[in-house]
XYZ file of N, CA and C in Angstrom:
819
model
N -72.041 -15.140 15.685
C -71.384 -14.448 15.097
C -71.285 -15.107 13.788
N -71.543 -14.178 13.044
C -71.983 -14.552 10.809
C -70.772 -13.796 10.775
N -69.562 -14.389 9.841
C -68.307 -13.581 8.995
C -69.311 -12.355 8.222
N -68.355 -11.496 8.567
C -69.458 -9.816 7.787
C -69.372 -9.806 6.592
N -68.541 -10.777 5.798
C -68.746 -10.784 4.783
C -69.780 -11.896 3.473
N -69.212 -13.239 3.928
C -70.054 -14.090 3.355
C -71.726 -14.338 4.295
N -71.579 -14.129 5.081
C -73.119 -14.498 6.345
C -73.043 -15.521 6.749
N -71.492 -16.554 6.672
C -71.810 -17.940 7.195
C -72.244 -17.528 8.460
N -72.035 -18.403 9.563
C -71.672 -18.841 10.899
C -70.096 -19.081 11.563
N -70.072 -18.102 12.329
C -68.782 -18.604 12.444
C -68.460 -19.500 13.861
N -69.752 -19.805 14.314
C -69.939 -21.048 15.331
C -68.867 -22.185 15.342
N -67.550 -22.366 15.489
C -66.781 -23.076 15.423
C -65.420 -23.105 15.079
N -65.312 -21.829 14.132
C -63.896 -22.002 13.235
C -63.641 -20.727 13.486
N -62.258 -20.777 12.804
C -61.254 -19.449 13.501
C -61.656 -18.663 12.228
N -61.568 -17.384 13.205
C -61.626 -15.892 11.839
C -61.313 -15.149 12.918
N -60.845 -13.921 11.754
C -60.634 -12.812 12.298
C -61.216 -11.222 12.387
N -60.711 -10.444 13.020
C -61.160 -9.079 13.640
C -60.637 -8.066 12.256
N -61.191 -7.350 12.034
C -60.908 -5.782 11.262
C -61.448 -4.962 11.330
N -60.682 -3.991 12.365
C -62.028 -2.185 12.596
C -63.370 -3.040 13.120
N -63.262 -4.249 13.984
C -64.065 -4.604 15.382
C -65.493 -5.546 14.296
N -64.664 -6.001 13.280
C -65.930 -6.815 12.488
C -65.584 -8.134 12.030
N -65.951 -9.595 12.045
C -65.500 -10.654 12.236
C -65.644 -10.774 11.121
N -64.425 -12.034 10.415
C -64.409 -12.368 9.077
C -63.606 -13.741 9.009
N -64.502 -14.598 8.341
C -63.806 -16.330 8.288
C -62.304 -15.566 7.470
N -61.952 -17.169 7.749
C -60.279 -16.906 6.668
C -60.229 -16.350 5.583
N -61.230 -17.278 4.641
C -61.346 -17.481 3.312
C -61.602 -16.127 2.693
N -62.701 -14.979 3.799
C -62.826 -13.969 3.420
C -61.610 -12.824 3.498
N -61.103 -12.781 5.059
C -60.448 -12.334 5.200
C -58.742 -11.639 4.774
N -59.042 -13.378 3.836
C -57.852 -13.278 3.411
C -57.482 -12.858 1.872
N -59.357 -12.804 0.718
C -59.620 -12.591 -0.286
C -59.364 -10.957 0.730
N -60.095 -10.905 1.049
C -60.299 -9.166 1.502
C -59.303 -8.345 1.463
N -58.135 -8.898 2.371
C -57.735 -7.554 3.324
C -55.776 -8.160 3.421
N -55.625 -9.745 2.416
C -54.374 -10.242 2.421
C -53.491 -9.223 1.678
N -51.602 -8.724 2.345
C -51.266 -7.917 1.060
C -50.742 -9.295 -0.188
N -50.296 -9.494 -1.126
C -49.289 -9.849 -1.996
C -48.267 -9.577 -2.600
N -47.192 -10.584 -2.063
C -46.026 -10.792 -1.397
C -45.389 -9.975 -2.953
N -43.913 -9.740 -2.866
C -43.483 -8.553 -3.544
C -42.803 -10.211 -4.479
N -42.675 -11.362 -3.923
C -41.545 -12.065 -4.154
C -42.611 -13.178 -4.967
N -43.194 -13.615 -4.178
C -44.689 -14.773 -5.537
C -45.427 -14.526 -5.874
N -46.006 -12.600 -5.624
C -46.947 -12.377 -6.466
C -48.262 -13.524 -5.190
N -48.738 -13.848 -4.495
C -49.572 -14.824 -4.082
C -49.529 -13.302 -2.371
N -50.658 -14.073 -1.894
C -51.478 -13.572 -0.758
C -50.994 -14.342 0.534
N -50.593 -13.103 1.467
C -50.208 -13.806 2.492
C -51.262 -13.252 3.474
N -51.787 -14.959 3.405
C -52.622 -15.379 4.512
C -52.998 -15.129 6.140
N -53.809 -14.924 6.359
C -53.874 -14.314 7.949
C -52.596 -15.243 8.874
N -52.676 -16.590 8.143
C -52.490 -17.247 9.539
C -50.178 -17.436 8.981
N -50.210 -16.567 8.475
C -48.511 -16.747 7.534
C -48.268 -15.396 8.094
N -46.625 -15.069 8.595
C -46.184 -13.924 8.885
C -46.144 -12.830 8.136
N -46.502 -11.630 8.029
C -46.116 -10.735 7.031
C -45.279 -9.788 7.107
N -44.775 -9.639 6.457
C -42.670 -9.222 6.116
C -43.208 -7.959 5.691
N -43.011 -6.503 6.026
C -43.134 -5.202 4.929
C -41.775 -4.330 5.398
N -41.426 -3.947 3.926
C -40.530 -2.672 4.510
C -41.045 -2.129 3.418
N -40.739 -0.004 3.750
C -41.309 0.392 3.066
C -42.596 0.466 2.096
N -43.766 0.155 2.726
C -45.086 -0.605 2.243
C -45.270 -1.284 1.692
N -43.512 -2.111 0.932
C -43.960 -3.616 0.111
C -44.211 -4.323 1.060
N -44.684 -6.439 1.287
C -44.315 -7.073 1.883
C -44.234 -8.179 0.988
N -43.935 -9.436 1.982
C -43.018 -11.037 1.548
C -43.915 -11.849 3.055
N -43.517 -13.081 2.580
C -44.156 -14.224 3.080
C -42.520 -14.295 4.019
N -42.353 -14.765 4.453
C -41.249 -14.690 5.547
C -40.128 -15.800 5.218
N -40.771 -16.703 3.996
C -39.800 -17.919 2.751
C -39.848 -16.959 1.818
N -40.333 -15.950 1.551
C -40.042 -15.441 0.310
C -38.444 -13.963 0.471
N -38.269 -13.808 2.000
C -37.807 -12.877 1.788
C -36.573 -12.603 1.915
N -35.853 -12.729 0.730
C -34.218 -13.093 1.417
C -33.137 -12.188 0.183
N -32.578 -12.487 -0.020
C -31.171 -11.926 -0.632
C -31.491 -11.819 -2.194
N -31.437 -11.008 -2.646
C -32.390 -11.103 -4.651
C -30.993 -11.505 -5.583
N -29.414 -11.572 -4.222
C -28.877 -12.395 -5.284
C -28.647 -13.592 -4.849
N -27.831 -13.667 -3.904
C -27.699 -15.197 -3.395
C -28.118 -16.192 -2.502
N -29.604 -15.021 -2.386
C -31.136 -16.647 -2.023
C -30.986 -16.373 -0.932
N -30.298 -15.961 -0.299
C -30.389 -16.188 1.500
C -31.312 -15.592 2.416
N -31.773 -16.158 3.742
C -32.791 -15.416 4.248
C -32.716 -14.084 5.418
N -33.388 -13.133 4.479
C -32.630 -12.029 5.775
C -34.124 -11.676 6.625
N -34.234 -12.517 7.097
C -35.328 -12.622 8.589
C -34.974 -11.850 9.703
N -34.795 -11.233 10.791
C -33.664 -10.489 11.112
C -32.361 -10.545 11.086
N -32.183 -9.658 10.077
C -30.925 -9.655 9.741
C -30.593 -8.559 8.983
N -29.210 -7.571 9.420
C -29.050 -6.646 8.609
C -28.952 -6.457 6.826
N -30.088 -5.784 6.197
C -29.727 -5.691 5.012
C -30.149 -4.870 3.475
N -29.577 -4.039 3.041
C -29.686 -2.919 1.760
C -30.849 -3.479 0.680
N -31.635 -2.062 0.377
C -31.585 -2.208 -0.913
C -31.443 -1.730 -2.021
N -31.260 -1.593 -3.388
C -31.069 -1.063 -4.276
C -31.725 -1.682 -5.400
N -32.065 -0.220 -6.507
C -33.481 -0.141 -6.989
C -34.209 -1.210 -7.077
N -35.266 -1.308 -5.687
C -35.797 -1.824 -4.776
C -35.635 -3.425 -4.920
N -34.315 -3.605 -4.719
C -34.168 -5.083 -4.976
C -33.590 -4.947 -3.002
N -33.812 -6.535 -2.919
C -32.890 -6.211 -0.814
C -32.038 -6.994 -1.256
N -31.030 -6.080 -0.887
C -30.132 -7.633 -0.894
C -29.147 -7.664 0.890
N -28.381 -8.905 1.302
C -27.545 -8.709 2.096
C -26.810 -7.958 2.270
N -25.713 -8.282 3.300
C -24.674 -6.540 3.210
C -23.548 -7.286 2.522
N -23.513 -8.753 3.128
C -22.181 -8.984 1.939
C -22.250 -8.542 0.077
N -23.834 -9.044 -0.044
C -23.811 -8.958 -1.851
C -23.995 -7.763 -1.878
N -24.466 -6.890 -1.180
C -25.030 -4.922 -1.757
C -22.721 -4.411 -1.760
N -21.936 -4.532 -0.208
C -21.005 -4.775 0.000
C -20.233 -4.774 -1.214
N -20.261 -5.399 -1.902
C -19.711 -6.279 -3.434
C -19.919 -5.920 -4.917
N -20.888 -5.563 -4.685
C -21.680 -4.154 -6.096
C -21.926 -3.092 -5.700
N -21.855 -2.235 -4.599
C -21.965 -0.925 -4.205
C -21.218 -0.363 -3.023
N -20.375 -0.759 -2.735
C -20.410 -0.108 -1.722
C -18.890 0.465 -2.111
N -18.161 1.487 -1.256
C -16.910 2.036 -1.465
C -15.959 1.537 -0.472
N -14.554 2.196 -1.438
C -13.822 1.664 -0.645
C -12.759 2.181 0.241
N -12.655 2.422 1.126
C -12.105 3.259 2.354
C -10.539 3.455 1.229
N -10.189 5.112 1.238
C -9.131 5.297 0.647
C -7.777 5.071 1.144
N -7.833 4.682 2.850
C -6.807 4.177 3.741
C -6.863 3.403 3.609
N -6.880 1.833 4.068
C -7.727 0.688 4.583
C -7.444 0.103 3.126
N -8.296 0.498 1.593
C -8.947 -0.359 0.813
C -9.366 -0.735 1.049
N -10.240 -1.376 2.362
C -10.845 -2.503 2.622
C -12.586 -1.644 2.400
N -13.858 -2.610 2.260
C -15.662 -2.148 1.809
C -15.571 -1.375 3.045
N -16.506 -0.538 3.036
C -17.128 0.472 4.573
C -18.352 0.184 3.615
N -18.640 -1.042 4.899
C -20.004 -1.640 5.355
C -21.241 -0.645 4.983
N -22.478 -1.749 4.572
C -23.550 -0.541 4.627
C -23.738 -0.484 6.152
N -24.492 1.165 7.017
C -25.199 0.573 8.314
C -23.525 1.810 8.878
N -22.323 1.710 8.438
C -21.505 1.929 9.015
C -21.658 3.587 8.577
N -20.594 4.347 9.442
C -20.302 5.741 9.162
C -19.505 5.885 7.869
N -20.092 6.770 6.668
C -18.132 6.524 6.289
C -17.659 8.395 6.132
N -16.653 8.849 6.062
C -16.232 10.070 5.710
C -16.192 10.382 4.188
N -16.567 11.742 3.737
C -15.868 11.615 2.254
C -15.210 13.190 3.050
N -14.853 12.696 1.548
C -13.266 13.997 1.833
C -12.555 14.054 0.022
N -12.886 15.121 -0.591
C -12.801 15.823 -1.627
C -12.854 14.133 -2.513
N -13.925 14.126 -2.832
C -13.758 12.964 -3.774
C -14.000 11.549 -3.158
N -13.043 10.705 -2.351
C -12.417 10.123 -2.403
C -13.463 9.659 -0.264
N -13.927 8.598 0.328
C -15.006 8.231 0.875
C -13.033 6.861 1.979
N -13.643 6.925 3.445
C -12.736 6.609 4.433
C -13.788 6.139 5.395
N -13.428 5.111 6.126
C -14.010 4.825 7.828
C -13.728 5.682 8.833
N -14.669 6.205 9.173
C -13.971 6.932 10.638
C -13.463 6.536 10.791
N -13.039 5.419 11.866
C -12.126 5.437 12.433
C -10.000 5.201 11.266
N -10.607 5.094 10.060
C -9.501 5.474 9.125
C -8.981 7.395 9.118
N -10.397 8.080 8.929
C -10.194 9.296 8.798
C -9.836 10.270 9.704
N -8.073 10.428 9.943
C -8.017 10.231 10.969
C -6.433 11.568 11.216
N -6.335 12.465 11.911
C -5.086 12.831 11.665
C -3.980 12.433 11.775
N -2.990 12.327 10.358
C -1.754 11.197 10.363
C -0.643 11.787 11.005
N -0.189 12.857 11.994
C 0.394 12.930 12.964
C -0.533 12.394 14.543
N -1.304 13.266 15.199
C -1.463 12.846 16.124
C -2.655 11.481 15.962
N -3.228 10.808 14.724
C -3.976 10.098 15.158
C -5.886 9.628 16.054
N -5.433 11.104 15.588
C -6.786 11.665 16.459
C -7.912 11.845 15.345
N -9.158 11.425 15.773
C -10.523 11.107 14.642
C -10.490 12.555 13.999
N -10.450 12.851 13.119
C -10.480 14.576 12.271
C -12.464 14.822 12.330
N -13.187 13.409 12.024
C -14.618 13.989 12.003
C -14.963 15.356 10.780
N -15.306 16.035 11.470
C -15.920 17.340 10.780
C -14.807 18.799 11.206
N -13.905 18.763 12.009
C -12.623 19.465 11.735
C -12.057 19.530 10.636
N -11.928 21.425 11.595
C -10.428 21.381 9.984
C -9.602 20.844 9.760
N -9.192 20.842 8.623
C -8.042 19.952 7.801
C -6.918 20.597 7.125
N -5.912 20.000 7.273
C -5.147 20.777 6.382
C -4.261 19.111 5.299
N -4.742 18.764 3.688
C -3.756 17.919 3.371
C -2.702 18.704 2.874
N -1.367 17.670 3.064
C -0.456 17.833 3.016
C 0.537 16.477 2.185
N 0.762 16.264 0.473
C 0.999 15.160 0.206
C 0.070 13.871 0.446
N -1.296 14.187 0.229
C -2.350 13.285 0.645
C -2.289 12.640 1.640
N -1.666 13.583 2.608
C -1.754 12.956 4.202
C -2.463 13.681 4.840
N -4.424 14.080 5.495
C -4.592 14.743 6.436
C -4.289 14.573 7.468
N -4.014 16.362 8.296
C -3.622 16.892 9.286
C -4.524 17.868 10.483
N -5.226 17.370 11.242
C -5.667 18.204 11.869
C -5.082 19.572 11.674
N -4.969 21.153 12.230
C -4.877 21.891 12.347
C -3.563 22.209 12.599
N -3.330 21.958 14.106
C -2.669 22.319 15.572
C -1.604 21.803 15.105
N -1.797 20.320 14.460
C -0.501 19.045 14.161
C -0.109 19.515 13.456
N -0.308 20.441 12.086
C 0.057 20.701 10.962
C 0.560 21.455 10.992
N 0.255 23.086 11.810
C 1.452 23.798 12.377
C 2.619 23.171 12.767
N 1.993 22.862 14.054
C 2.870 21.920 14.603
C 4.030 22.202 13.566
N 4.116 20.779 12.569
C 5.137 20.323 12.128
C 5.313 20.617 11.016
N 4.803 21.805 9.519
C 5.263 21.919 8.654
C 4.771 23.652 8.119
N 3.816 23.798 9.171
C 3.523 25.896 9.054
C 4.551 26.377 9.169
N 4.519 27.932 7.991
C 5.857 28.776 8.526
C 4.969 30.040 9.244
N 5.832 30.432 9.849
C 5.749 32.011 10.344
C 5.875 33.390 9.754
N 4.469 33.890 9.413
C 4.879 35.074 8.410
C 5.878 36.552 9.560
N 7.312 37.003 8.520
C 8.081 37.819 8.918
C 6.964 38.240 9.318
N 6.307 38.794 9.421
C 5.478 40.626 9.299
C 4.544 40.343 10.108
N 3.660 39.325 10.414
C 2.128 39.712 11.773
C 3.121 37.973 12.217
N 3.979 37.531 12.079
C 4.586 36.658 12.776
C 3.150 35.502 13.220
N 2.250 35.205 12.687
C 1.011 34.001 12.559
C 1.333 32.943 11.589
N 0.310 31.751 12.130
C 0.990 30.869 11.423
C 0.186 31.191 9.553
N 1.087 30.620 8.603
C 0.847 30.957 7.447
C 0.419 29.554 6.979
N -1.081 29.379 6.783
C -1.783 27.701 6.524
C -1.723 27.515 5.445
N -1.479 28.544 3.764
C -1.638 27.960 2.810
C -1.246 29.588 2.006
N -0.485 29.558 0.705
C -0.687 30.253 -0.235
C 0.873 31.414 0.522
N 0.884 32.369 -0.023
C 2.395 33.598 0.951
C 2.265 33.705 -0.298
N 3.541 34.012 0.590
C 4.502 35.118 -0.625
C 6.077 34.840 0.494
N 7.302 34.421 -0.548
C 8.254 34.489 0.268
C 9.113 35.086 0.093
N 10.005 36.401 0.105
C 11.260 37.301 -0.005
C 12.068 37.247 0.198
N 13.269 37.440 0.009
C 14.508 37.081 0.706
C 14.169 35.734 1.907
N 14.355 34.787 0.982
C 13.954 33.300 1.863
C 13.247 33.574 3.086
N 12.187 34.951 3.235
C 11.117 34.684 4.443
C 9.190 35.044 4.657
N 9.138 33.978 4.858
C 7.720 34.012 4.013
C 6.659 35.356 5.032
N 5.681 35.005 3.435
C 4.805 36.477 4.331
C 3.284 35.890 3.980
N 2.523 36.318 4.955
C 0.999 36.380 3.826
C 0.906 36.965 3.206
N -0.197 36.748 1.803
C -0.241 37.400 1.173
C -0.220 39.212 1.076
N -1.048 38.877 1.976
C -2.029 40.392 2.801
C -1.374 41.183 3.746
N 0.231 40.492 4.115
C 0.875 40.734 4.695
C 2.736 42.254 3.597
N 2.526 41.050 2.673
C 3.572 41.848 2.067
C 2.914 42.832 1.291
N 3.383 44.192 2.474
C 3.102 45.636 1.755
C 3.941 46.653 1.545
N 3.407 47.436 1.109
C 4.763 48.330 1.608
C 5.110 48.964 2.663
N 5.895 49.597 2.935
C 7.089 49.404 4.043
C 6.013 51.186 4.886
N 5.775 52.265 3.511
C 5.424 53.453 4.165
C 3.880 53.182 3.386
N 2.708 53.459 2.668
C 2.034 53.362 1.983
C 0.729 52.566 2.685
N 1.239 50.796 2.987
C 0.511 49.528 3.395
C -0.458 49.502 1.938
N 0.621 49.877 0.326
C -0.409 48.792 -0.444
C 0.521 47.840 -0.534
N -0.358 46.444 -1.370
C -0.114 44.830 -1.182
C 0.845 45.122 -2.002
N 2.143 44.302 -1.785
C 2.976 44.268 -3.111
C 2.753 42.971 -3.666
N 1.776 41.869 -3.121
C 2.055 40.896 -3.774
C 1.878 40.625 -5.982
N 2.994 40.402 -6.450
C 3.058 40.490 -7.818
C 2.889 42.628 -8.612
N 3.455 42.940 -7.613
C 3.952 44.505 -8.564
C 4.968 44.548 -7.584
N 6.101 45.038 -8.815
C 7.251 45.877 -8.502
C 6.947 46.855 -7.187
N 8.361 45.905 -7.196
C 8.878 46.783 -5.423
C 10.095 47.098 -5.130
N 10.622 47.716 -4.342
C 12.725 47.490 -4.276
C 13.167 47.249 -2.428
N 13.189 47.147 -2.249
C 13.774 46.503 -0.333
C 15.043 47.632 -0.091
N 14.457 47.707 1.386
C 15.389 48.770 2.236
C 15.341 48.031 3.648
N 16.647 48.103 3.688
C 17.039 47.533 5.237
C 15.636 46.520 6.146
N 15.723 45.400 4.868
C 14.883 44.431 4.940
C 13.411 44.663 4.899
N 12.934 45.719 4.479
C 11.459 45.395 4.310
C 11.626 46.276 2.771
N 10.650 45.443 1.983
C 10.485 45.856 0.610
C 8.656 47.328 0.575
N 9.186 47.835 -0.091
C 8.489 49.308 -0.342
C 8.335 49.590 -2.131
N 6.855 50.379 -2.245
C 6.236 50.141 -3.621
C 7.114 51.527 -4.098
N 7.076 51.412 -5.397
C 8.361 52.281 -6.693
C 8.313 53.350 -5.624
N 7.125 54.242 -6.301
C 6.676 55.289 -5.279
C 6.846 55.802 -4.192
N 6.591 55.101 -3.128
C 7.585 55.637 -2.112
C 8.538 55.215 -1.442
N 9.381 53.592 -2.286
C 10.712 53.853 -2.144
C 11.720 55.655 -2.525
N 11.265 55.932 -3.709
C 11.201 56.876 -5.474
C 11.427 58.055 -4.293
N 10.452 58.286 -3.496
C 10.126 59.814 -2.400
C 10.372 60.094 -1.471
N 10.938 58.613 -0.611
C 12.027 58.612 0.554
C 13.152 58.408 0.335
N 13.703 58.421 -0.871
C 15.145 57.482 -0.418
C 15.872 57.794 -1.909
N 15.320 57.625 -3.223
C 15.901 57.652 -4.273
C 16.217 58.972 -4.841
N 18.197 59.176 -5.666
C 18.523 60.512 -6.145
C 18.066 60.581 -6.928
N 17.683 62.473 -6.944
C 16.975 62.545 -8.303
C 18.149 63.119 -9.337
N 17.064 62.650 -11.077
C 18.599 62.928 -12.027
C 18.880 64.660 -12.051
N 19.776 65.197 -11.899
C 19.655 66.911 -11.948
C 18.938 67.035 -13.458
N 19.501 66.328 -14.459
C 19.170 66.642 -15.664
C 17.393 66.906 -15.479
N 16.323 65.765 -15.354
C 14.636 65.374 -15.657
C 14.176 64.858 -14.431
N 14.851 65.503 -13.494
C 14.478 65.346 -12.026
C 13.412 64.128 -11.680
N 13.826 63.389 -12.319
C 13.080 61.566 -11.823
C 14.156 60.703 -11.008
N 13.253 60.515 -9.910
C 14.112 59.508 -8.883
C 14.850 58.228 -9.969
N 16.493 58.274 -9.335
C 16.777 57.431 -9.748
C 17.055 56.101 -9.190
N 16.436 54.748 -9.908
C 16.385 53.867 -9.108
C 16.449 52.550 -10.082
N 17.345 51.585 -9.402
C 16.781 50.069 -10.488
C 16.016 50.263 -11.795
N 14.691 50.430 -11.551
C 13.488 50.107 -12.742
C 14.526 50.732 -13.970
N 15.317 51.855 -13.310
C 15.118 52.318 -14.845
C 16.038 52.193 -15.539
N 16.954 51.293 -14.880
C 18.002 51.308 -15.556
C 19.375 50.735 -15.085
N 20.395 50.551 -15.408
C 21.083 50.165 -14.094
C 22.855 51.032 -13.927
N 22.364 51.986 -15.614
C 23.221 52.492 -15.839
C 23.194 54.624 -15.498
N 24.051 54.903 -14.212
C 23.554 56.061 -13.923
C 24.840 56.836 -13.925
N 24.415 58.105 -14.066
C 26.030 58.909 -13.443
C 26.675 60.125 -12.921
N 27.981 59.990 -11.690
C 27.976 60.553 -10.994
C 28.720 61.542 -11.326
N 28.582 62.659 -11.108
C 29.810 63.424 -10.192
C 30.732 65.058 -9.475
N 30.413 64.826 -8.763
C 30.543 66.357 -7.786
C 28.712 65.980 -7.458
N 28.583 64.864 -6.623
C 27.856 64.683 -5.931
C 26.256 64.782 -6.381
N 26.192 65.105 -7.759
C 25.018 65.177 -8.634
C 25.399 64.036 -9.510
N 23.740 63.694 -9.867
C 23.532 61.950 -10.457
C 22.527 62.840 -11.742
N 22.350 61.666 -13.207
C 21.938 61.861 -14.435
C 21.758 59.909 -14.570
N 20.749 60.006 -14.644
C 20.026 58.510 -15.895
C 21.149 58.830 -17.139
N 21.787 57.547 -17.445
C 22.618 57.236 -18.053
C 21.968 58.501 -19.672
N 20.323 58.389 -19.687
C 20.082 58.832 -21.003
C 19.826 60.443 -20.701
N 20.251 60.773 -19.567
C 20.169 61.924 -19.288
C 21.344 62.600 -19.000
N 22.467 62.015 -19.382
C 23.728 63.065 -19.525
C 23.873 63.531 -20.590
N 23.608 64.316 -21.308
C 23.530 65.100 -22.404
C 24.153 66.097 -22.236
N 24.708 67.120 -23.048
C 25.469 68.102 -23.611
C 24.761 69.185 -23.540
N 24.639 69.798 -22.567
C 22.889 70.862 -22.809
C 22.774 71.946 -23.462
N 23.767 72.415 -24.265
C 23.793 72.537 -25.598
C 23.887 71.875 -26.989
N 23.746 71.332 -27.482
C 23.934 70.237 -28.749
C 22.967 69.269 -27.838
N 22.681 68.291 -27.195
C 22.285 67.242 -26.490
C 22.988 65.795 -27.176
N 24.217 66.224 -27.202
C 25.142 64.904 -27.565
C 25.698 64.000 -25.912
N 25.014 62.488 -26.630
C 25.805 61.906 -25.073
C 26.682 61.918 -24.682
N 26.959 62.824 -23.548
C 28.435 62.267 -23.012
C 28.371 60.816 -21.586
N 27.862 59.759 -22.720
C 27.964 58.857 -22.167
C 29.818 58.248 -22.175
N 30.679 58.493 -21.425
C 31.442 57.536 -21.798
C 33.096 58.647 -22.221
N 32.925 59.568 -22.527
C 33.201 61.162 -23.565
C 33.398 61.837 -22.258
N 34.398 62.982 -22.711
C 34.907 63.933 -22.075
C 33.906 64.877 -21.839
N 34.398 65.544 -21.183
C 32.875 66.719 -20.841
C 33.807 68.037 -19.529
N 32.837 69.395 -20.522
C 33.054 70.411 -19.723
C 31.745 70.737 -18.716
N 32.418 71.359 -17.471
C 31.221 71.650 -16.264
C 31.386 73.426 -16.667
N 29.436 74.241 -17.316
C 29.412 75.199 -16.991
C 28.520 75.924 -16.264
N 28.455 76.017 -14.236
C 27.978 75.982 -13.844
C 27.748 75.125 -13.772
N 25.336 75.514 -13.624
C 24.926 73.467 -13.453
C 24.890 72.849 -14.447
N 25.783 73.275 -15.438
C 25.894 72.540 -17.033
C 26.858 71.680 -17.547
N 26.328 70.822 -17.730
C 27.680 69.755 -18.331
C 27.291 70.294 -20.543
N 28.623 70.070 -20.825
C 29.017 70.946 -22.340
C 30.259 69.692 -23.002
N 29.620 69.637 -24.307
C 30.864 68.238 -24.378
C 32.219 69.236 -24.777
N 32.969 69.061 -25.228
C 34.003 69.672 -25.800
C 33.698 71.104 -25.905
N 33.779 70.897 -28.106
C 32.806 70.978 -28.994
C 32.473 72.513 -28.007
N 31.287 72.976 -27.172
C 30.375 72.978 -27.421
C 31.140 74.048 -25.563
N 31.822 73.431 -25.258
C 32.122 74.135 -23.521
C 33.695 75.362 -24.545
N 34.165 74.964 -25.529
C 34.849 75.495 -26.289
C 34.800 76.753 -27.321
């Protein structure tokens, strides 16, 4: 048997096989040996070839780029094409756990939430200490809670639907409401951010309250409500807005003045006499 490349006899010599063809060691190394990433020399067939993502190293060259410790059969990480032992990688690049402030080692599971990182074992409910993982959670005072614990410890219940208010909401008359539940008791229009009037512990929009409960001004016939001003005049079961209580003949204001009545009209003394 002869070397496939140089045709010299292989009898009594070491050789290597490739695709069923025999090569002397010298030819095999010159044709097929991978160059080492570290020393740039070929990795001969009698040397161990260590490979990672298509790159190759001699066993003696497979070491941490920072501390030069051997990485053979040890965990390592890659950064910008450099190989680093886990200790050096952690010192340079690893995140710190928001809870315990210790390094999150490469290869361990990291939880991220609101721009911060946690060890999986540190990312737990503040109350029951159970892992949160990817479960729904609620944050209060920089502490995380699973939804059942948060509701048990902190959540208010809506005065209307009695369900838990997890965020936002409206407070009225010292009672919490969901924003979508805080609506007119008559027409069901949402009142959050709107003017409203209360009666019997329930809110009403101005239109509904005026239509259902407000007294009508004897002059302009419009409802008399607190939203129209605090002053109104009442006389013999009739009411007027302060600005509407005027002489029916000369229109002078009668607020704080004496007046006379003639059928449904009110008159100043001058016009009445």
